[in-house]
Amino acid sequence: MQAPGSEHTRSARVSVGETAVENIVLRALGERRIATAGARIQMTAFSARLPITFDTRLSVERISYQPAGSRFIAVLAATGGDDTAQRFTVAGRLLQTIEMPVPVRRLQAGEIIDAEDLQWVSLRDRRVSTRAVQQSDDLIGRVARRTLPAGVPINATDVKRPVLIDKGAAVTVILEAPNMQLSVRGRAMEDGAVGQSIRVANLESRAVVIGVVTPAGQVAVRDLITPAGGDRRRSR
């Protein structure tokens, strides 16, 4: 299958290098509407020692691509100012990559992740778990649940929000209803992070409710208090 001729003029007298070839092959594949954003080329066959001068044009004359295995074969031409072309063949694979945030150092369990603890690396998409966190904002401020090795993508289950309310701590429970808001004192029955639902016992009635931890360190409840030992309705 043919791709439109892609030309690339070099401005230095050097031998044809893999970088120049990779760039023009990626461009030719892109012209065939093959996804190349963030991709790179892995050469499996490449041999060219052709001098490129100021007026040399590097172009792709033919290229074929097999989606199964993401493999390609291309015939390239280096054309000089006298329009004499020297041709050579390259073959390889198109590797799709993903930019991922990974620890720049080994992080211990219980450490809070800061921006300086992360770096961006380009990884092959097939080697990245679907559970891996792809945005640094989803990691910064989180706590490592286990030891996190440097340079390895972090799974969503490897981190958690910092605990804001400790189990057994006295908390203010905000009971919300249409046109009404009440506050009572309660005791947390489990640890809680911001946005997490936890169980809280009313200090006076001992009734148990389930509410959501707020950034202010309170527990917001939109359901009625239920008797201890009775059915508990989770807040919405």
PDB file of C-alpha atoms in Angstrom:
ATOM      1  CA  MET A   1       0.000   0.000   0.000  1.00  0.00           C
ATOM      2  CA  GLN A   2       1.251   3.461  -0.831  1.00  0.00           C
ATOM      3  CA  ALA A   3       1.577   6.571   1.290  1.00  0.00           C
ATOM      4  CA  PRO A   4       1.865  10.079  -0.154  1.00  0.00           C
ATOM      5  CA  GLY A   5       5.509  11.046  -0.632  1.00  0.00           C
ATOM      6  CA  SER A   6       6.853  12.636   2.527  1.00  0.00           C
ATOM      7  CA  GLU A   7       9.890  14.874   2.167  1.00  0.00           C
ATOM      8  CA  HIS A   8      12.280  16.052   4.838  1.00  0.00           C
ATOM      9  CA  THR A   9      15.280  18.282   4.051  1.00  0.00           C
ATOM     10  CA  ARG A  10      18.369  17.947   6.234  1.00  0.00           C
ATOM     11  CA  SER A  11      20.796  20.844   6.785  1.00  0.00           C
ATOM     12  CA  ALA A  12      23.893  18.952   7.900  1.00  0.00           C
ATOM     13  CA  ARG A  13      26.336  16.666   6.109  1.00  0.00           C
ATOM     14  CA  VAL A  14      25.890  13.449   8.068  1.00  0.00           C
ATOM     15  CA  SER A  15      24.993   9.838   7.392  1.00  0.00           C
ATOM     16  CA  VAL A  16      21.347   8.893   7.486  1.00  0.00           C
ATOM     17  CA  GLY A  17      20.530   8.421  11.165  1.00  0.00           C
ATOM     18  CA  GLU A  18      17.770   6.461  12.838  1.00  0.00           C
ATOM     19  CA  THR A  19      16.222   9.598  14.330  1.00  0.00           C
ATOM     20  CA  ALA A  20      15.710  11.187  10.906  1.00  0.00           C
ATOM     21  CA  VAL A  21      14.281   7.949   9.563  1.00  0.00           C
ATOM     22  CA  GLU A  22      11.968   7.510  12.559  1.00  0.00           C
ATOM     23  CA  ASN A  23      10.596  11.025  12.130  1.00  0.00           C
ATOM     24  CA  ILE A  24       9.810  10.654   8.448  1.00  0.00           C
ATOM     25  CA  VAL A  25       8.324   7.162   8.894  1.00  0.00           C
ATOM     26  CA  LEU A  26       6.086   8.448  11.697  1.00  0.00           C
ATOM     27  CA  ARG A  27       4.972  11.276   9.433  1.00  0.00           C
ATOM     28  CA  ALA A  28       4.189   8.863   6.593  1.00  0.00           C
ATOM     29  CA  LEU A  29       2.194   6.586   8.901  1.00  0.00           C
ATOM     30  CA  GLY A  30       0.288   9.596  10.223  1.00  0.00           C
ATOM     31  CA  GLU A  31      -0.623  10.571   6.660  1.00  0.00           C
ATOM     32  CA  ARG A  32      -2.281   7.165   6.379  1.00  0.00           C
ATOM     33  CA  ARG A  33      -4.411   8.030   9.428  1.00  0.00           C
ATOM     34  CA  ILE A  34      -2.556   5.623  11.674  1.00  0.00           C
ATOM     35  CA  ALA A  35      -2.448   6.875  15.264  1.00  0.00           C
ATOM     36  CA  THR A  36       1.097   8.072  15.925  1.00  0.00           C
ATOM     37  CA  ALA A  37       0.595  10.631  18.702  1.00  0.00           C
ATOM     38  CA  GLY A  38       3.026   9.771  21.473  1.00  0.00           C
ATOM     39  CA  ALA A  39       4.294   6.761  19.514  1.00  0.00           C
ATOM     40  CA  ARG A  40       7.859   5.838  18.655  1.00  0.00           C
ATOM     41  CA  ILE A  41       9.525   3.548  16.151  1.00  0.00           C
ATOM     42  CA  GLN A  42      11.467   0.386  16.951  1.00  0.00           C
ATOM     43  CA  MET A  43      13.732  -0.514  14.046  1.00  0.00           C
ATOM     44  CA  THR A  44      14.166  -4.206  13.261  1.00  0.00           C
ATOM     45  CA  ALA A  45      15.994  -3.672   9.967  1.00  0.00           C
ATOM     46  CA  PHE A  46      17.918  -0.527   9.083  1.00  0.00           C
ATOM     47  CA  SER A  47      21.125   0.011   7.182  1.00  0.00           C
ATOM     48  CA  ALA A  48      22.023   3.268   5.493  1.00  0.00           C
ATOM     49  CA  ARG A  49      25.322   5.071   5.163  1.00  0.00           C
ATOM     50  CA  LEU A  50      24.236   7.717   2.698  1.00  0.00           C
ATOM     51  CA  PRO A  51      25.696  11.234   3.014  1.00  0.00           C
ATOM     52  CA  ILE A  52      23.058  13.933   3.403  1.00  0.00           C
ATOM     53  CA  THR A  53      24.008  17.447   2.302  1.00  0.00           C
ATOM     54  CA  PHE A  54      22.234  20.777   2.486  1.00  0.00           C
ATOM     55  CA  ASP A  55      20.129  20.075  -0.592  1.00  0.00           C
ATOM     56  CA  THR A  56      19.381  16.401   0.097  1.00  0.00           C
ATOM     57  CA  ARG A  57      15.717  15.455   0.436  1.00  0.00           C
ATOM     58  CA  LEU A  58      14.746  12.381   2.456  1.00  0.00           C
ATOM     59  CA  SER A  59      11.378  10.917   1.426  1.00  0.00           C
ATOM     60  CA  VAL A  60       9.225   7.818   1.798  1.00  0.00           C
ATOM     61  CA  GLU A  61       8.487   6.241  -1.582  1.00  0.00           C
ATOM     62  CA  ARG A  62       6.503   3.237  -0.366  1.00  0.00           C
ATOM     63  CA  ILE A  63       5.301   2.041   2.991  1.00  0.00           C
ATOM     64  CA  SER A  64       3.150  -0.874   4.117  1.00  0.00           C
ATOM     65  CA  TYR A  65       1.679  -1.362   7.564  1.00  0.00           C
ATOM     66  CA  GLN A  66       0.238  -4.432   9.286  1.00  0.00           C
ATOM     67  CA  PRO A  67      -2.034  -3.563  12.242  1.00  0.00           C
ATOM     68  CA  ALA A  68      -1.469  -7.044  13.657  1.00  0.00           C
ATOM     69  CA  GLY A  69       1.824  -6.575  15.421  1.00  0.00           C
ATOM     70  CA  SER A  70       2.000  -2.888  14.394  1.00  0.00           C
ATOM     71  CA  ARG A  71       4.730  -3.705  11.851  1.00  0.00           C
ATOM     72  CA  PHE A  72       5.816  -1.663   8.845  1.00  0.00           C
ATOM     73  CA  ILE A  73       8.186  -1.880   5.883  1.00  0.00           C
ATOM     74  CA  ALA A  74       9.192   1.276   4.039  1.00  0.00           C
ATOM     75  CA  VAL A  75      11.355   2.205   1.070  1.00  0.00           C
ATOM     76  CA  LEU A  76      13.054   5.561   1.541  1.00  0.00           C
ATOM     77  CA  ALA A  77      14.943   7.701  -0.942  1.00  0.00           C
ATOM     78  CA  ALA A  78      17.687  10.251  -0.341  1.00  0.00           C
ATOM     79  CA  THR A  79      17.591  12.633  -3.309  1.00  0.00           C
ATOM     80  CA  GLY A  80      20.425  15.092  -3.951  1.00  0.00           C
ATOM     81  CA  GLY A  81      20.512  18.372  -5.819  1.00  0.00           C
ATOM     82  CA  ASP A  82      21.103  16.545  -9.090  1.00  0.00           C
ATOM     83  CA  ASP A  83      17.858  14.591  -8.521  1.00  0.00           C
ATOM     84  CA  THR A  84      19.781  11.336  -8.182  1.00  0.00           C
ATOM     85  CA  ALA A  85      18.048   9.151  -5.595  1.00  0.00           C
ATOM     86  CA  GLN A  86      19.660   6.517  -3.425  1.00  0.00           C
ATOM     87  CA  ARG A  87      17.130   4.101  -1.983  1.00  0.00           C
ATOM     88  CA  PHE A  88      17.144   1.934   1.123  1.00  0.00           C
ATOM     89  CA  THR A  89      14.638  -0.172   3.052  1.00  0.00           C
ATOM     90  CA  VAL A  90      13.698   0.027   6.709  1.00  0.00           C
ATOM     91  CA  ALA A  91      11.416  -2.203   8.763  1.00  0.00           C
ATOM     92  CA  GLY A  92      10.198  -2.111  12.318  1.00  0.00           C
ATOM     93  CA  ARG A  93       7.302  -1.739  14.711  1.00  0.00           C
ATOM     94  CA  LEU A  94       5.171   1.174  15.797  1.00  0.00           C
ATOM     95  CA  LEU A  95       5.172   1.338  19.590  1.00  0.00           C
ATOM     96  CA  GLN A  96       2.330   3.213  21.263  1.00  0.00           C
ATOM     97  CA  THR A  97       3.454   4.924  24.453  1.00  0.00           C
ATOM     98  CA  ILE A  98       1.806   6.664  27.397  1.00  0.00           C
ATOM     99  CA  GLU A  99       3.218   9.444  29.560  1.00  0.00           C
ATOM    100  CA  MET A 100       2.876   8.274  33.155  1.00  0.00           C
ATOM    101  CA  PRO A 101       3.728   9.784  36.555  1.00  0.00           C
ATOM    102  CA  VAL A 102       5.991   7.436  38.531  1.00  0.00           C
ATOM    103  CA  PRO A 103       7.926   7.787  41.806  1.00  0.00           C
ATOM    104  CA  VAL A 104      11.331   9.390  41.360  1.00  0.00           C
ATOM    105  CA  ARG A 105      12.479   7.512  44.455  1.00  0.00           C
ATOM    106  CA  ARG A 106      11.362   4.613  46.620  1.00  0.00           C
ATOM    107  CA  LEU A 107       8.333   5.667  48.689  1.00  0.00           C
ATOM    108  CA  GLN A 108       7.623   3.995  52.002  1.00  0.00           C
ATOM    109  CA  ALA A 109       4.166   2.957  53.191  1.00  0.00           C
ATOM    110  CA  GLY A 110       2.515   5.848  55.020  1.00  0.00           C
ATOM    111  CA  GLU A 111       4.369   8.588  53.121  1.00  0.00           C
ATOM    112  CA  ILE A 112       2.346  11.457  51.680  1.00  0.00           C
ATOM    113  CA  ILE A 113       3.184  11.900  47.998  1.00  0.00           C
ATOM    114  CA  ASP A 114       4.403  15.364  46.967  1.00  0.00           C
ATOM    115  CA  ALA A 115       4.882  16.784  43.475  1.00  0.00           C
ATOM    116  CA  GLU A 116       8.674  16.468  43.777  1.00  0.00           C
ATOM    117  CA  ASP A 117       8.275  12.740  44.463  1.00  0.00           C
ATOM    118  CA  LEU A 118       7.026  12.181  40.905  1.00  0.00           C
ATOM    119  CA  GLN A 119       8.490  12.282  37.427  1.00  0.00           C
ATOM    120  CA  TRP A 120       6.969  11.702  33.991  1.00  0.00           C
ATOM    121  CA  VAL A 121       8.175   8.786  31.887  1.00  0.00           C
ATOM    122  CA  SER A 122       7.125   7.367  28.534  1.00  0.00           C
ATOM    123  CA  LEU A 123       6.053   3.725  28.745  1.00  0.00           C
ATOM    124  CA  ARG A 124       4.680   1.274  26.202  1.00  0.00           C
ATOM    125  CA  ASP A 125       0.915   1.154  26.566  1.00  0.00           C
ATOM    126  CA  ARG A 126       0.849  -2.656  26.633  1.00  0.00           C
ATOM    127  CA  ARG A 127       3.021  -2.641  29.738  1.00  0.00           C
ATOM    128  CA  VAL A 128       0.791  -0.257  31.680  1.00  0.00           C
ATOM    129  CA  SER A 129      -1.956  -1.720  33.850  1.00  0.00           C
ATOM    130  CA  THR A 130      -5.468  -0.381  33.366  1.00  0.00           C
ATOM    131  CA  ARG A 131      -5.426   0.274  37.123  1.00  0.00           C
ATOM    132  CA  ALA A 132      -2.408   2.586  36.904  1.00  0.00           C
ATOM    133  CA  VAL A 133      -2.957   6.250  37.794  1.00  0.00           C
ATOM    134  CA  GLN A 134      -2.251   8.436  34.743  1.00  0.00           C
ATOM    135  CA  GLN A 135      -2.673  11.902  36.284  1.00  0.00           C
ATOM    136  CA  SER A 136      -0.292  13.317  38.884  1.00  0.00           C
ATOM    137  CA  ASP A 137      -3.157  15.279  40.485  1.00  0.00           C
ATOM    138  CA  ASP A 138      -4.661  11.937  41.497  1.00  0.00           C
ATOM    139  CA  LEU A 139      -1.467  11.059  43.386  1.00  0.00           C
ATOM    140  CA  ILE A 140      -0.279  14.299  44.975  1.00  0.00           C
ATOM    141  CA  GLY A 141      -1.483  14.490  48.567  1.00  0.00           C
ATOM    142  CA  ARG A 142      -2.340  10.790  48.717  1.00  0.00           C
ATOM    143  CA  VAL A 143      -0.770   8.357  51.184  1.00  0.00           C
ATOM    144  CA  ALA A 144       1.128   5.276  50.023  1.00  0.00           C
ATOM    145  CA  ARG A 145      -0.564   2.098  51.255  1.00  0.00           C
ATOM    146  CA  ARG A 146       2.591   0.064  50.623  1.00  0.00           C
ATOM    147  CA  THR A 147       6.185   0.546  49.527  1.00  0.00           C
ATOM    148  CA  LEU A 148       6.222   2.050  46.020  1.00  0.00           C
ATOM    149  CA  PRO A 149       9.360   1.357  43.941  1.00  0.00           C
ATOM    150  CA  ALA A 150      10.957   4.110  41.882  1.00  0.00           C
ATOM    151  CA  GLY A 151      10.081   4.252  38.190  1.00  0.00           C
ATOM    152  CA  VAL A 152       7.051   1.951  38.425  1.00  0.00           C
ATOM    153  CA  PRO A 153       3.470   3.161  37.702  1.00  0.00           C
ATOM    154  CA  ILE A 154       1.252   3.454  40.764  1.00  0.00           C
ATOM    155  CA  ASN A 155      -2.065   1.622  40.850  1.00  0.00           C
ATOM    156  CA  ALA A 156      -5.128   3.362  42.256  1.00  0.00           C
ATOM    157  CA  THR A 157      -5.290   0.764  45.027  1.00  0.00           C
ATOM    158  CA  ASP A 158      -1.721   1.601  46.096  1.00  0.00           C
ATOM    159  CA  VAL A 159      -2.720   4.978  47.543  1.00  0.00           C
ATOM    160  CA  LYS A 160      -5.404   6.457  49.756  1.00  0.00           C
ATOM    161  CA  ARG A 161      -6.506   9.845  51.010  1.00  0.00           C
ATOM    162  CA  PRO A 162      -4.929  11.010  54.280  1.00  0.00           C
ATOM    163  CA  VAL A 163      -7.006  10.169  57.350  1.00  0.00           C
ATOM    164  CA  LEU A 164      -8.709  13.316  58.659  1.00  0.00           C
ATOM    165  CA  ILE A 165     -10.833  11.691  61.351  1.00  0.00           C
ATOM    166  CA  ASP A 166      -9.378   8.933  63.517  1.00  0.00           C
ATOM    167  CA  LYS A 167     -11.394   6.011  64.798  1.00  0.00           C
ATOM    168  CA  GLY A 168     -12.743   6.846  68.266  1.00  0.00           C
ATOM    169  CA  ALA A 169     -12.363  10.612  67.839  1.00  0.00           C
ATOM    170  CA  ALA A 170     -15.158  12.973  68.881  1.00  0.00           C
ATOM    171  CA  VAL A 171     -16.657  14.703  65.852  1.00  0.00           C
ATOM    172  CA  THR A 172     -19.377  17.168  64.974  1.00  0.00           C
ATOM    173  CA  VAL A 173     -22.181  15.545  63.003  1.00  0.00           C
ATOM    174  CA  ILE A 174     -24.157  17.849  60.730  1.00  0.00           C
ATOM    175  CA  LEU A 175     -27.684  16.559  60.077  1.00  0.00           C
ATOM    176  CA  GLU A 176     -29.009  18.061  56.869  1.00  0.00           C
ATOM    177  CA  ALA A 177     -32.654  18.141  55.799  1.00  0.00           C
ATOM    178  CA  PRO A 178     -34.724  20.470  53.616  1.00  0.00           C
ATOM    179  CA  ASN A 179     -34.767  23.927  55.252  1.00  0.00           C
ATOM    180  CA  MET A 180     -33.072  22.566  58.359  1.00  0.00           C
ATOM    181  CA  GLN A 181     -29.607  21.816  59.662  1.00  0.00           C
ATOM    182  CA  LEU A 182     -28.748  20.414  63.087  1.00  0.00           C
ATOM    183  CA  SER A 183     -25.450  19.553  64.701  1.00  0.00           C
ATOM    184  CA  VAL A 184     -24.816  16.905  67.335  1.00  0.00           C
ATOM    185  CA  ARG A 185     -21.737  15.368  68.880  1.00  0.00           C
ATOM    186  CA  GLY A 186     -20.706  11.901  67.835  1.00  0.00           C
ATOM    187  CA  ARG A 187     -17.835   9.458  67.950  1.00  0.00           C
ATOM    188  CA  ALA A 188     -16.201   8.053  64.820  1.00  0.00           C
ATOM    189  CA  MET A 189     -16.423   4.281  64.601  1.00  0.00           C
ATOM    190  CA  GLU A 190     -13.734   4.111  61.900  1.00  0.00           C
ATOM    191  CA  ASP A 191     -11.022   6.210  60.265  1.00  0.00           C
ATOM    192  CA  GLY A 192     -12.189   8.637  57.614  1.00  0.00           C
ATOM    193  CA  ALA A 193     -10.660  10.713  54.813  1.00  0.00           C
ATOM    194  CA  VAL A 194     -12.251  13.674  53.040  1.00  0.00           C
ATOM    195  CA  GLY A 195     -15.142  12.469  50.884  1.00  0.00           C
ATOM    196  CA  GLN A 196     -15.260   9.052  52.531  1.00  0.00           C
ATOM    197  CA  SER A 197     -18.388   7.611  54.173  1.00  0.00           C
ATOM    198  CA  ILE A 198     -17.915   6.508  57.780  1.00  0.00           C
ATOM    199  CA  ARG A 199     -20.088   5.320  60.654  1.00  0.00           C
ATOM    200  CA  VAL A 200     -20.606   7.666  63.585  1.00  0.00           C
ATOM    201  CA  ALA A 201     -22.340   6.964  66.914  1.00  0.00           C
ATOM    202  CA  ASN A 202     -24.444   9.687  68.556  1.00  0.00           C
ATOM    203  CA  LEU A 203     -22.914  10.293  72.002  1.00  0.00           C
ATOM    204  CA  GLU A 204     -26.332  10.758  73.636  1.00  0.00           C
ATOM    205  CA  SER A 205     -28.664   8.317  71.903  1.00  0.00           C
ATOM    206  CA  ARG A 206     -25.981   5.861  70.727  1.00  0.00           C
ATOM    207  CA  ALA A 207     -27.783   5.722  67.413  1.00  0.00           C
ATOM    208  CA  VAL A 208     -25.519   5.102  64.438  1.00  0.00           C
ATOM    209  CA  VAL A 209     -25.479   7.095  61.213  1.00  0.00           C
ATOM    210  CA  ILE A 210     -23.373   6.994  58.102  1.00  0.00           C
ATOM    211  CA  GLY A 211     -22.084  10.307  56.833  1.00  0.00           C
ATOM    212  CA  VAL A 212     -19.449  11.847  54.608  1.00  0.00           C
ATOM    213  CA  VAL A 213     -16.276  13.412  55.984  1.00  0.00           C
ATOM    214  CA  THR A 214     -15.992  17.093  55.028  1.00  0.00           C
ATOM    215  CA  PRO A 215     -12.772  19.122  54.552  1.00  0.00           C
ATOM    216  CA  ALA A 216     -13.608  20.868  57.847  1.00  0.00           C
ATOM    217  CA  GLY A 217     -13.302  17.577  59.716  1.00  0.00           C
ATOM    218  CA  GLN A 218     -17.040  17.199  60.294  1.00  0.00           C
ATOM    219  CA  VAL A 219     -19.419  14.456  59.184  1.00  0.00           C
ATOM    220  CA  ALA A 220     -22.358  15.470  56.987  1.00  0.00           C
ATOM    221  CA  VAL A 221     -25.444  13.237  57.197  1.00  0.00           C
ATOM    222  CA  ARG A 222     -28.488  13.424  54.957  1.00  0.00           C
ATOM    223  CA  ASP A 223     -30.273  10.349  56.361  1.00  0.00           C
ATOM    224  CA  LEU A 224     -32.139   9.946  59.611  1.00  0.00           C
ATOM    225  CA  ILE A 225     -30.383   8.547  62.644  1.00  0.00           C
ATOM    226  CA  THR A 226     -30.990   4.815  63.026  1.00  0.00           C
ATOM    227  CA  PRO A 227     -31.104   2.937  66.330  1.00  0.00           C
ATOM    228  CA  ALA A 228     -27.964   1.083  67.338  1.00  0.00           C
ATOM    229  CA  GLY A 229     -28.104  -2.420  65.909  1.00  0.00           C
ATOM    230  CA  GLY A 230     -30.831  -1.453  63.424  1.00  0.00           C
ATOM    231  CA  ASP A 231     -30.663  -0.999  59.687  1.00  0.00           C
ATOM    232  CA  ARG A 232     -28.231   1.669  58.589  1.00  0.00           C
ATOM    233  CA  ARG A 233     -29.001   3.779  55.583  1.00  0.00           C
ATOM    234  CA  ARG A 234     -25.992   5.105  53.699  1.00  0.00           C
ATOM    235  CA  SER A 235     -25.967   8.829  53.006  1.00  0.00           C
ATOM    236  CA  ARG A 236     -26.327   9.857  49.404  1.00  0.00           C
TER     237      ARG A 236
END
